[in-house]
Amino acid sequence: MAWALKLPLADEVIESGLVQDFDASLSGIGQELGAGAYSMSDVLALPIFKQEESSLPSDNENKILPFQYVLCAATSPAVKLHDETLTYLNQGQSYEIRMLDNRKLGELPEINGKLVKSIFRVVFHDRRLQYTEHQQLEGWRWNRPGDRILDIDIPMSVGIIDPRANPNQLNTVEFLWDPAKRTSVFIQVHCISTEFTMRKHGGEKGVPFRVQIDTFKENENGEYTEHLHSASCQIKVFKPKGADRKQKTDREKMEKRTPHEKEKYQPSYETTILTECSPWPEITYVNNSPSPGFNSSHSSFSLGEGNGSPNHQPEPPPPVTDNLLPTTTPQEAQQWLHRNRFSTFTRLFTNFSG
């Protein structure tokens, strides 16, 4: 009888000890996050989520991209850790973009000793403006007759061959280059971010743009249509010297933050690395034959007339109403993600069908 009474007592002691251990293991969770500073970004910054995040695109993380493009302008220090970098540029100022051959030995041997074509464009970052891009650019053309959105500074550039600018595509330039030789292109962006804000009453925030570079190799017909690599970065463009003032303001704001708050932000980097992205979906511009308004001379750069022919080249597509179907191929799924502004997920869903 006495033996039978001891068993429940032992069970109670064990159960009590387990409950205390479990309570103790949970007691620090709320304190770590803090009731006042709780946010989803804090939760996502926990080690368990970092490990999960880093394990997702494992195949791509080890992948060395064939090219790297570096914009020689500092990134903003006021960007949170998990957000994309943001770089401020001055309107009309020449900024260098270094075109680097990043291939491993034996990779893409078919382009050894050959030229590749890179197409630069400045496009809208916001989906709302992307849907009305053609109208936005046409409005800009009427307000700024004879001007271009994007230009190449030819005298400062090194290693570029046959630079071209279609007068009907104000935001696009292209050129050939040899990956084996030093290549640096200096670009100028002539529009400012506040020109595309909905309300203009002073003090409004400017819209962000993207600088995107798509690089192609020759096919067997000598046309540069075979895609090799694409990368882009986010920018904002200010009136002359405005980018320097904004960078200084961001730096001063960060200096006033506590060390704990600063940990949530990226440092400012001296240069901006363009990150891999999907190729621009509209590829009708990629051809080897001279287009109207192009100058095929290697020694000059045709800007054309900004208010020229109404017979414009096709612009990026209007609002897309297509649905993602189960029969969609992985390549079509990638294009769908890009068109619908889900380009940040293209790596994650690289091999996924609809």
mmCIF file of C-alpha atoms in Angstrom:
data_model
loop_
_atom_site.group_PDB
_atom_site.id
_atom_site.type_symbol
_atom_site.label_atom_id
_atom_site.label_comp_id
_atom_site.label_asym_id
_atom_site.label_seq_id
_atom_site.Cartn_x
_atom_site.Cartn_y
_atom_site.Cartn_z
ATOM 1 C CA MET A 1 0.000 0.000 0.000
ATOM 2 C CA ALA A 2 2.833 2.352 0.940
ATOM 3 C CA TRP A 3 4.576 1.498 -2.363
ATOM 4 C CA ALA A 4 1.419 2.358 -4.288
ATOM 5 C CA LEU A 5 1.223 5.801 -2.624
ATOM 6 C CA LYS A 6 4.805 6.713 -3.536
ATOM 7 C CA LEU A 7 4.279 6.427 -7.281
ATOM 8 C CA PRO A 8 1.846 9.326 -7.620
ATOM 9 C CA LEU A 9 4.149 11.444 -5.448
ATOM 10 C CA ALA A 10 7.115 10.726 -7.728
ATOM 11 C CA ASP A 11 5.013 11.530 -10.783
ATOM 12 C CA GLU A 12 3.972 14.852 -9.249
ATOM 13 C CA VAL A 13 7.577 15.786 -8.534
ATOM 14 C CA ILE A 14 8.655 14.928 -12.098
ATOM 15 C CA GLU A 15 5.695 16.796 -13.617
ATOM 16 C CA SER A 16 6.352 19.846 -11.437
ATOM 17 C CA GLY A 17 10.003 19.894 -12.497
ATOM 18 C CA LEU A 18 9.122 19.658 -16.183
ATOM 19 C CA VAL A 19 6.661 22.550 -15.924
ATOM 20 C CA GLN A 20 9.270 24.731 -14.206
ATOM 21 C CA ASP A 21 11.874 23.908 -16.846
ATOM 22 C CA PHE A 22 9.425 24.683 -19.646
ATOM 23 C CA ASP A 23 8.367 27.976 -18.041
ATOM 24 C CA ALA A 24 12.008 28.962 -17.610
ATOM 25 C CA SER A 25 12.779 28.196 -21.254
ATOM 26 C CA LEU A 26 9.955 30.504 -22.386
ATOM 27 C CA SER A 27 10.522 33.292 -19.891
ATOM 28 C CA GLY A 28 13.074 35.195 -21.982
ATOM 29 C CA ILE A 29 11.208 35.280 -25.276
ATOM 30 C CA GLY A 30 9.072 38.344 -24.626
ATOM 31 C CA GLN A 31 11.955 40.154 -22.951
ATOM 32 C CA GLU A 32 14.253 39.663 -25.963
ATOM 33 C CA LEU A 33 11.853 41.364 -28.346
ATOM 34 C CA GLY A 34 10.582 43.909 -25.860
ATOM 35 C CA ALA A 35 6.948 45.010 -25.745
ATOM 36 C CA GLY A 36 7.693 48.519 -26.972
ATOM 37 C CA ALA A 37 10.021 47.617 -29.852
ATOM 38 C CA TYR A 38 8.106 44.593 -31.194
ATOM 39 C CA SER A 39 7.844 44.425 -34.983
ATOM 40 C CA MET A 40 7.818 41.763 -37.690
ATOM 41 C CA SER A 41 11.252 42.894 -38.885
ATOM 42 C CA ASP A 42 12.607 42.047 -35.409
ATOM 43 C CA VAL A 43 11.056 38.601 -35.605
ATOM 44 C CA LEU A 44 12.410 37.983 -39.106
ATOM 45 C CA ALA A 45 15.871 39.000 -37.885
ATOM 46 C CA LEU A 46 15.947 36.105 -35.397
ATOM 47 C CA PRO A 47 18.589 33.448 -36.171
ATOM 48 C CA ILE A 48 16.011 30.752 -37.010
ATOM 49 C CA PHE A 49 14.565 32.901 -39.796
ATOM 50 C CA LYS A 50 17.997 33.933 -41.063
ATOM 51 C CA GLN A 51 19.001 30.279 -41.383
ATOM 52 C CA GLU A 52 15.741 29.460 -43.160
ATOM 53 C CA GLU A 53 16.119 32.408 -45.509
ATOM 54 C CA SER A 54 19.700 31.595 -46.391
ATOM 55 C CA SER A 55 18.827 27.979 -47.113
ATOM 56 C CA LEU A 56 16.105 28.786 -49.647
ATOM 57 C CA PRO A 57 18.090 29.866 -52.729
ATOM 58 C CA SER A 58 21.073 27.631 -51.951
ATOM 59 C CA ASP A 59 21.588 26.676 -55.590
ATOM 60 C CA ASN A 60 21.803 30.290 -56.703
ATOM 61 C CA GLU A 61 23.846 31.640 -53.816
ATOM 62 C CA ASN A 62 26.905 29.665 -54.893
ATOM 63 C CA LYS A 63 26.333 30.569 -58.526
ATOM 64 C CA ILE A 64 28.924 32.968 -59.916
ATOM 65 C CA LEU A 65 27.313 35.322 -62.394
ATOM 66 C CA PRO A 66 29.103 35.797 -65.736
ATOM 67 C CA PHE A 67 29.177 39.598 -65.425
ATOM 68 C CA GLN A 68 29.059 42.186 -62.683
ATOM 69 C CA TYR A 69 28.019 45.821 -63.062
ATOM 70 C CA VAL A 70 29.148 48.391 -60.504
ATOM 71 C CA LEU A 71 27.652 51.884 -60.311
ATOM 72 C CA CYS A 72 30.226 54.251 -58.828
ATOM 73 C CA ALA A 73 27.857 56.091 -56.489
ATOM 74 C CA ALA A 74 27.327 55.568 -52.759
ATOM 75 C CA THR A 75 24.272 53.802 -51.374
ATOM 76 C CA SER A 76 22.017 55.501 -48.824
ATOM 77 C CA PRO A 77 22.676 54.695 -45.151
ATOM 78 C CA ALA A 78 18.931 55.041 -44.365
ATOM 79 C CA VAL A 79 17.941 51.661 -45.835
ATOM 80 C CA LYS A 80 16.846 48.805 -43.576
ATOM 81 C CA LEU A 81 18.813 45.567 -43.541
ATOM 82 C CA HIS A 82 16.419 43.429 -45.560
ATOM 83 C CA ASP A 83 15.509 46.122 -48.096
ATOM 84 C CA GLU A 84 17.079 46.732 -51.484
ATOM 85 C CA THR A 85 19.823 49.358 -51.661
ATOM 86 C CA LEU A 86 18.911 52.884 -52.785
ATOM 87 C CA THR A 87 21.326 55.228 -54.546
ATOM 88 C CA TYR A 88 20.893 58.969 -55.069
ATOM 89 C CA LEU A 89 22.022 60.554 -58.342
ATOM 90 C CA ASN A 90 22.231 64.172 -59.519
ATOM 91 C CA GLN A 91 20.350 65.121 -62.664
ATOM 92 C CA GLY A 92 22.636 65.322 -65.706
ATOM 93 C CA GLN A 93 25.800 64.294 -63.822
ATOM 94 C CA SER A 94 27.975 61.584 -65.374
ATOM 95 C CA TYR A 95 28.218 58.401 -63.295
ATOM 96 C CA GLU A 96 30.539 55.522 -64.102
ATOM 97 C CA ILE A 97 29.247 51.951 -64.410
ATOM 98 C CA ARG A 98 32.050 49.386 -64.573
ATOM 99 C CA MET A 99 31.347 46.354 -66.745
ATOM 100 C CA LEU A 100 33.266 43.432 -65.226
ATOM 101 C CA ASP A 101 33.866 39.989 -66.708
ATOM 102 C CA ASN A 102 33.174 37.615 -63.821
ATOM 103 C CA ARG A 103 33.380 34.298 -65.676
ATOM 104 C CA LYS A 104 35.174 31.288 -64.292
ATOM 105 C CA LEU A 105 37.823 29.604 -66.440
ATOM 106 C CA GLY A 106 36.119 27.791 -69.270
ATOM 107 C CA GLU A 107 32.714 29.391 -68.738
ATOM 108 C CA LEU A 108 30.903 30.700 -71.844
ATOM 109 C CA PRO A 109 33.855 29.969 -74.182
ATOM 110 C CA GLU A 110 31.656 30.918 -77.160
ATOM 111 C CA ILE A 111 32.044 34.622 -76.328
ATOM 112 C CA ASN A 112 35.836 34.533 -76.057
ATOM 113 C CA GLY A 113 37.269 37.054 -78.499
ATOM 114 C CA LYS A 114 33.766 38.265 -79.389
ATOM 115 C CA LEU A 115 31.672 41.296 -78.547
ATOM 116 C CA VAL A 116 28.491 41.301 -76.477
ATOM 117 C CA LYS A 117 25.708 43.875 -76.483
ATOM 118 C CA SER A 118 24.421 45.614 -73.347
ATOM 119 C CA ILE A 119 21.192 47.578 -73.261
ATOM 120 C CA PHE A 120 20.761 50.169 -70.505
ATOM 121 C CA ARG A 121 17.400 51.573 -69.529
ATOM 122 C CA VAL A 122 15.944 53.718 -66.780
ATOM 123 C CA VAL A 123 12.500 52.426 -65.800
ATOM 124 C CA PHE A 124 9.990 52.991 -63.016
ATOM 125 C CA HIS A 125 10.346 51.002 -59.805
ATOM 126 C CA ASP A 126 6.681 51.367 -58.761
ATOM 127 C CA ARG A 127 4.188 49.026 -60.359
ATOM 128 C CA ARG A 128 1.558 51.775 -60.645
ATOM 129 C CA LEU A 129 3.863 53.838 -62.855
ATOM 130 C CA GLN A 130 5.042 50.818 -64.834
ATOM 131 C CA TYR A 131 1.473 50.220 -65.965
ATOM 132 C CA THR A 132 1.314 53.730 -67.426
ATOM 133 C CA GLU A 133 4.963 54.002 -68.471
ATOM 134 C CA HIS A 134 4.282 54.847 -72.099
ATOM 135 C CA GLN A 135 1.922 57.693 -71.147
ATOM 136 C CA GLN A 136 4.356 58.938 -68.496
ATOM 137 C CA LEU A 137 7.252 59.055 -70.958
ATOM 138 C CA GLU A 138 5.148 60.697 -73.659
ATOM 139 C CA GLY A 139 4.097 63.378 -71.151
ATOM 140 C CA TRP A 140 7.738 63.934 -70.222
ATOM 141 C CA ARG A 141 8.632 64.214 -73.928
ATOM 142 C CA TRP A 142 6.039 66.975 -74.442
ATOM 143 C CA ASN A 143 7.230 68.887 -71.379
ATOM 144 C CA ARG A 144 10.930 68.514 -72.283
ATOM 145 C CA PRO A 145 11.094 68.634 -76.116
ATOM 146 C CA GLY A 146 14.485 67.610 -77.493
ATOM 147 C CA ASP A 147 15.684 66.102 -74.197
ATOM 148 C CA ARG A 148 16.429 62.486 -73.371
ATOM 149 C CA ILE A 149 15.905 60.614 -70.116
ATOM 150 C CA LEU A 150 19.122 58.590 -70.464
ATOM 151 C CA ASP A 151 22.379 59.438 -72.268
ATOM 152 C CA ILE A 152 25.907 58.050 -72.499
ATOM 153 C CA ASP A 153 28.797 60.434 -71.868
ATOM 154 C CA ILE A 154 30.891 59.247 -74.818
ATOM 155 C CA PRO A 155 34.152 61.164 -74.140
ATOM 156 C CA MET A 156 34.428 59.778 -70.603
ATOM 157 C CA SER A 157 33.460 56.190 -71.441
ATOM 158 C CA VAL A 158 36.099 53.521 -72.097
ATOM 159 C CA GLY A 159 35.861 50.353 -74.205
ATOM 160 C CA ILE A 160 32.362 50.845 -75.622
ATOM 161 C CA ILE A 161 31.775 50.246 -79.347
ATOM 162 C CA ASP A 162 28.966 51.498 -81.565
ATOM 163 C CA PRO A 163 26.884 53.299 -78.897
ATOM 164 C CA ARG A 164 23.324 53.954 -80.030
ATOM 165 C CA ALA A 165 20.299 55.854 -78.768
ATOM 166 C CA ASN A 166 16.941 55.503 -80.497
ATOM 167 C CA PRO A 167 15.174 58.908 -80.571
ATOM 168 C CA ASN A 168 11.867 57.130 -79.947
ATOM 169 C CA GLN A 169 13.128 55.382 -76.816
ATOM 170 C CA LEU A 170 14.160 58.217 -74.531
ATOM 171 C CA ASN A 171 15.033 55.942 -71.621
ATOM 172 C CA THR A 172 17.215 53.399 -73.483
ATOM 173 C CA VAL A 173 20.794 53.284 -74.797
ATOM 174 C CA GLU A 174 22.892 50.369 -76.048
ATOM 175 C CA PHE A 175 26.449 49.527 -77.100
ATOM 176 C CA LEU A 176 28.819 46.660 -77.850
ATOM 177 C CA TRP A 177 31.812 45.763 -75.664
ATOM 178 C CA ASP A 178 34.530 43.158 -75.315
ATOM 179 C CA PRO A 179 34.408 41.370 -71.914
ATOM 180 C CA ALA A 180 38.160 40.718 -72.159
ATOM 181 C CA LYS A 181 38.935 44.457 -72.172
ATOM 182 C CA ARG A 182 38.415 47.182 -69.600
ATOM 183 C CA THR A 183 34.971 48.702 -70.104
ATOM 184 C CA SER A 184 33.430 51.622 -68.228
ATOM 185 C CA VAL A 185 30.366 53.494 -69.404
ATOM 186 C CA PHE A 186 29.386 56.883 -68.002
ATOM 187 C CA ILE A 187 25.641 57.507 -67.948
ATOM 188 C CA GLN A 188 23.587 60.662 -67.388
ATOM 189 C CA VAL A 189 19.981 60.618 -66.167
ATOM 190 C CA HIS A 190 18.127 63.791 -67.124
ATOM 191 C CA CYS A 191 14.728 63.266 -65.481
ATOM 192 C CA ILE A 192 14.210 63.845 -61.750
ATOM 193 C CA SER A 193 12.123 61.726 -59.420
ATOM 194 C CA THR A 194 9.637 64.481 -58.538
ATOM 195 C CA GLU A 195 8.635 64.947 -62.200
ATOM 196 C CA PHE A 196 6.469 61.841 -61.950
ATOM 197 C CA THR A 197 4.738 62.437 -58.620
ATOM 198 C CA MET A 198 0.945 62.669 -58.773
ATOM 199 C CA ARG A 199 0.635 65.941 -56.854
ATOM 200 C CA LYS A 200 3.159 68.718 -57.267
ATOM 201 C CA HIS A 201 2.841 71.241 -54.467
ATOM 202 C CA GLY A 202 6.403 71.247 -53.148
ATOM 203 C CA GLY A 203 8.051 68.967 -50.611
ATOM 204 C CA GLU A 204 6.695 65.759 -52.170
ATOM 205 C CA LYS A 205 8.694 62.561 -52.223
ATOM 206 C CA GLY A 206 10.161 61.631 -55.582
ATOM 207 C CA VAL A 207 9.435 58.279 -57.190
ATOM 208 C CA PRO A 208 12.232 55.702 -57.380
ATOM 209 C CA PHE A 209 13.607 54.496 -60.719
ATOM 210 C CA ARG A 210 15.583 51.430 -61.696
ATOM 211 C CA VAL A 211 18.729 51.246 -63.808
ATOM 212 C CA GLN A 212 18.578 47.904 -65.628
ATOM 213 C CA ILE A 213 21.269 46.345 -67.820
ATOM 214 C CA ASP A 214 20.530 43.416 -70.132
ATOM 215 C CA THR A 215 23.456 41.730 -71.906
ATOM 216 C CA PHE A 216 23.182 39.539 -75.015
ATOM 217 C CA LYS A 217 25.493 37.479 -77.197
ATOM 218 C CA GLU A 218 25.330 36.915 -80.954
ATOM 219 C CA ASN A 219 23.286 34.091 -82.399
ATOM 220 C CA GLU A 220 24.324 32.189 -85.510
ATOM 221 C CA ASN A 221 22.761 34.899 -87.686
ATOM 222 C CA GLY A 222 24.935 37.605 -86.123
ATOM 223 C CA GLU A 223 22.020 39.123 -84.148
ATOM 224 C CA TYR A 224 22.414 39.954 -80.467
ATOM 225 C CA THR A 225 19.341 38.103 -79.207
ATOM 226 C CA GLU A 226 20.697 35.374 -76.909
ATOM 227 C CA HIS A 227 20.337 36.561 -73.324
ATOM 228 C CA LEU A 228 23.371 36.204 -71.039
ATOM 229 C CA HIS A 229 22.750 38.280 -67.935
ATOM 230 C CA SER A 230 20.547 41.016 -66.443
ATOM 231 C CA ALA A 231 20.997 43.140 -63.335
ATOM 232 C CA SER A 232 19.466 46.295 -61.865
ATOM 233 C CA CYS A 233 19.501 48.685 -58.915
ATOM 234 C CA GLN A 234 17.144 51.233 -57.386
ATOM 235 C CA ILE A 235 17.889 54.959 -57.730
ATOM 236 C CA LYS A 236 16.370 58.349 -57.054
ATOM 237 C CA VAL A 237 17.354 61.370 -59.136
ATOM 238 C CA PHE A 238 17.549 64.914 -57.734
ATOM 239 C CA LYS A 239 18.234 68.334 -59.163
ATOM 240 C CA PRO A 240 21.985 69.175 -59.351
ATOM 241 C CA LYS A 241 23.673 68.763 -55.937
ATOM 242 C CA GLY A 242 20.384 67.534 -54.452
ATOM 243 C CA ALA A 243 21.670 63.950 -54.209
ATOM 244 C CA ASP A 244 24.657 65.116 -52.128
ATOM 245 C CA ARG A 245 22.359 67.028 -49.758
ATOM 246 C CA LYS A 246 20.023 64.036 -49.397
ATOM 247 C CA GLN A 247 22.939 61.698 -48.695
ATOM 248 C CA LYS A 248 24.218 64.098 -46.026
ATOM 249 C CA THR A 249 20.741 64.377 -44.452
ATOM 250 C CA ASP A 250 20.399 60.586 -44.293
ATOM 251 C CA ARG A 251 23.844 60.279 -42.735
ATOM 252 C CA GLU A 252 23.035 62.896 -40.066
ATOM 253 C CA LYS A 253 19.743 61.162 -39.249
ATOM 254 C CA MET A 254 21.554 57.854 -38.776
ATOM 255 C CA GLU A 255 24.135 59.469 -36.493
ATOM 256 C CA LYS A 256 21.319 60.542 -34.167
ATOM 257 C CA ARG A 257 19.950 57.018 -33.812
ATOM 258 C CA THR A 258 20.867 54.750 -30.911
ATOM 259 C CA PRO A 259 23.337 51.885 -31.504
ATOM 260 C CA HIS A 260 20.433 49.423 -31.217
ATOM 261 C CA GLU A 261 18.458 51.251 -33.935
ATOM 262 C CA LYS A 262 21.522 51.499 -36.195
ATOM 263 C CA GLU A 263 21.809 47.701 -36.214
ATOM 264 C CA LYS A 264 18.578 47.551 -38.215
ATOM 265 C CA TYR A 265 20.077 49.573 -41.102
ATOM 266 C CA GLN A 266 22.608 48.820 -43.814
ATOM 267 C CA PRO A 267 25.899 50.702 -43.872
ATOM 268 C CA SER A 268 26.466 53.096 -46.752
ATOM 269 C CA TYR A 269 28.657 51.472 -49.406
ATOM 270 C CA GLU A 270 30.947 53.533 -51.658
ATOM 271 C CA THR A 271 29.636 51.806 -54.782
ATOM 272 C CA THR A 272 26.365 50.164 -55.801
ATOM 273 C CA ILE A 273 26.395 46.560 -57.027
ATOM 274 C CA LEU A 274 23.604 45.875 -59.498
ATOM 275 C CA THR A 275 21.809 42.684 -58.472
ATOM 276 C CA GLU A 276 20.693 39.915 -60.808
ATOM 277 C CA CYS A 277 17.151 40.203 -62.157
ATOM 278 C CA SER A 278 14.948 38.844 -64.927
ATOM 279 C CA PRO A 279 15.562 40.187 -68.433
ATOM 280 C CA TRP A 280 13.387 43.046 -69.569
ATOM 281 C CA PRO A 281 10.250 41.394 -70.997
ATOM 282 C CA GLU A 282 9.980 43.639 -74.070
ATOM 283 C CA ILE A 283 12.734 42.426 -76.412
ATOM 284 C CA THR A 284 11.585 43.739 -79.782
ATOM 285 C CA TYR A 285 14.384 46.324 -79.619
ATOM 286 C CA VAL A 286 17.088 43.651 -79.842
ATOM 287 C CA ASN A 287 18.143 43.483 -83.463
ATOM 288 C CA ASN A 288 21.285 43.877 -85.488
ATOM 289 C CA SER A 289 19.886 46.131 -88.207
ATOM 290 C CA PRO A 290 20.046 49.910 -87.774
ATOM 291 C CA SER A 291 16.769 51.394 -86.564
ATOM 292 C CA PRO A 292 15.443 54.780 -87.710
ATOM 293 C CA GLY A 293 17.304 57.543 -85.939
ATOM 294 C CA PHE A 294 20.265 55.371 -85.007
ATOM 295 C CA ASN A 295 23.757 56.336 -85.988
ATOM 296 C CA SER A 296 25.933 53.309 -86.759
ATOM 297 C CA SER A 297 29.133 55.366 -86.849
ATOM 298 C CA HIS A 298 31.666 54.368 -84.187
ATOM 299 C CA SER A 299 32.825 57.921 -83.742
ATOM 300 C CA SER A 300 29.572 59.694 -83.005
ATOM 301 C CA PHE A 301 26.451 59.247 -80.930
ATOM 302 C CA SER A 302 23.067 60.132 -82.386
ATOM 303 C CA LEU A 303 20.620 61.626 -79.938
ATOM 304 C CA GLY A 304 17.942 62.353 -82.518
ATOM 305 C CA GLU A 305 15.039 64.703 -82.003
ATOM 306 C CA GLY A 306 13.171 64.273 -78.759
ATOM 307 C CA ASN A 307 9.842 65.314 -80.299
ATOM 308 C CA GLY A 308 10.251 63.195 -83.410
ATOM 309 C CA SER A 309 8.095 60.652 -85.189
ATOM 310 C CA PRO A 310 4.792 59.619 -83.597
ATOM 311 C CA ASN A 311 5.448 56.119 -84.912
ATOM 312 C CA HIS A 312 7.107 55.092 -81.663
ATOM 313 C CA GLN A 313 8.760 51.772 -80.961
ATOM 314 C CA PRO A 314 6.814 49.383 -78.669
ATOM 315 C CA GLU A 315 7.159 50.340 -75.031
ATOM 316 C CA PRO A 316 6.971 48.005 -72.027
ATOM 317 C CA PRO A 317 3.578 46.308 -71.890
ATOM 318 C CA PRO A 318 0.431 47.963 -70.480
ATOM 319 C CA PRO A 319 -1.302 46.564 -67.379
ATOM 320 C CA VAL A 320 -1.076 42.813 -67.567
ATOM 321 C CA THR A 321 -4.308 40.930 -66.898
ATOM 322 C CA ASP A 322 -2.997 37.419 -67.583
ATOM 323 C CA ASN A 323 -3.331 34.738 -64.973
ATOM 324 C CA LEU A 324 -0.757 32.188 -63.902
ATOM 325 C CA LEU A 325 -2.026 28.789 -65.065
ATOM 326 C CA PRO A 326 -0.982 25.290 -63.944
ATOM 327 C CA THR A 327 0.236 24.676 -67.498
ATOM 328 C CA THR A 328 2.600 27.677 -67.399
ATOM 329 C CA THR A 329 6.218 26.620 -68.047
ATOM 330 C CA PRO A 330 9.045 27.670 -65.675
ATOM 331 C CA GLN A 331 10.272 30.224 -68.239
ATOM 332 C CA GLU A 332 6.766 31.697 -68.625
ATOM 333 C CA ALA A 333 6.369 31.744 -64.841
ATOM 334 C CA GLN A 334 9.590 33.768 -64.540
ATOM 335 C CA GLN A 335 8.290 36.286 -67.096
ATOM 336 C CA TRP A 336 4.958 36.485 -65.260
ATOM 337 C CA LEU A 337 6.712 37.211 -61.952
ATOM 338 C CA HIS A 338 8.747 39.968 -63.586
ATOM 339 C CA ARG A 339 5.760 41.547 -65.355
ATOM 340 C CA ASN A 340 3.728 41.603 -62.167
ATOM 341 C CA ARG A 341 6.506 43.158 -60.059
ATOM 342 C CA PHE A 342 7.395 39.960 -58.162
ATOM 343 C CA SER A 343 10.957 39.998 -59.486
ATOM 344 C CA THR A 344 12.365 39.601 -55.960
ATOM 345 C CA PHE A 345 10.915 36.056 -55.964
ATOM 346 C CA THR A 346 12.350 34.964 -59.312
ATOM 347 C CA ARG A 347 15.329 33.238 -57.727
ATOM 348 C CA LEU A 348 13.146 31.380 -55.217
ATOM 349 C CA PHE A 349 10.860 30.070 -57.995
ATOM 350 C CA THR A 350 13.562 29.514 -60.639
ATOM 351 C CA ASN A 351 12.480 25.959 -61.528
ATOM 352 C CA PHE A 352 8.770 26.243 -60.713
ATOM 353 C CA SER A 353 6.034 25.906 -63.319
ATOM 354 C CA GLY A 354 2.688 27.677 -62.883
#
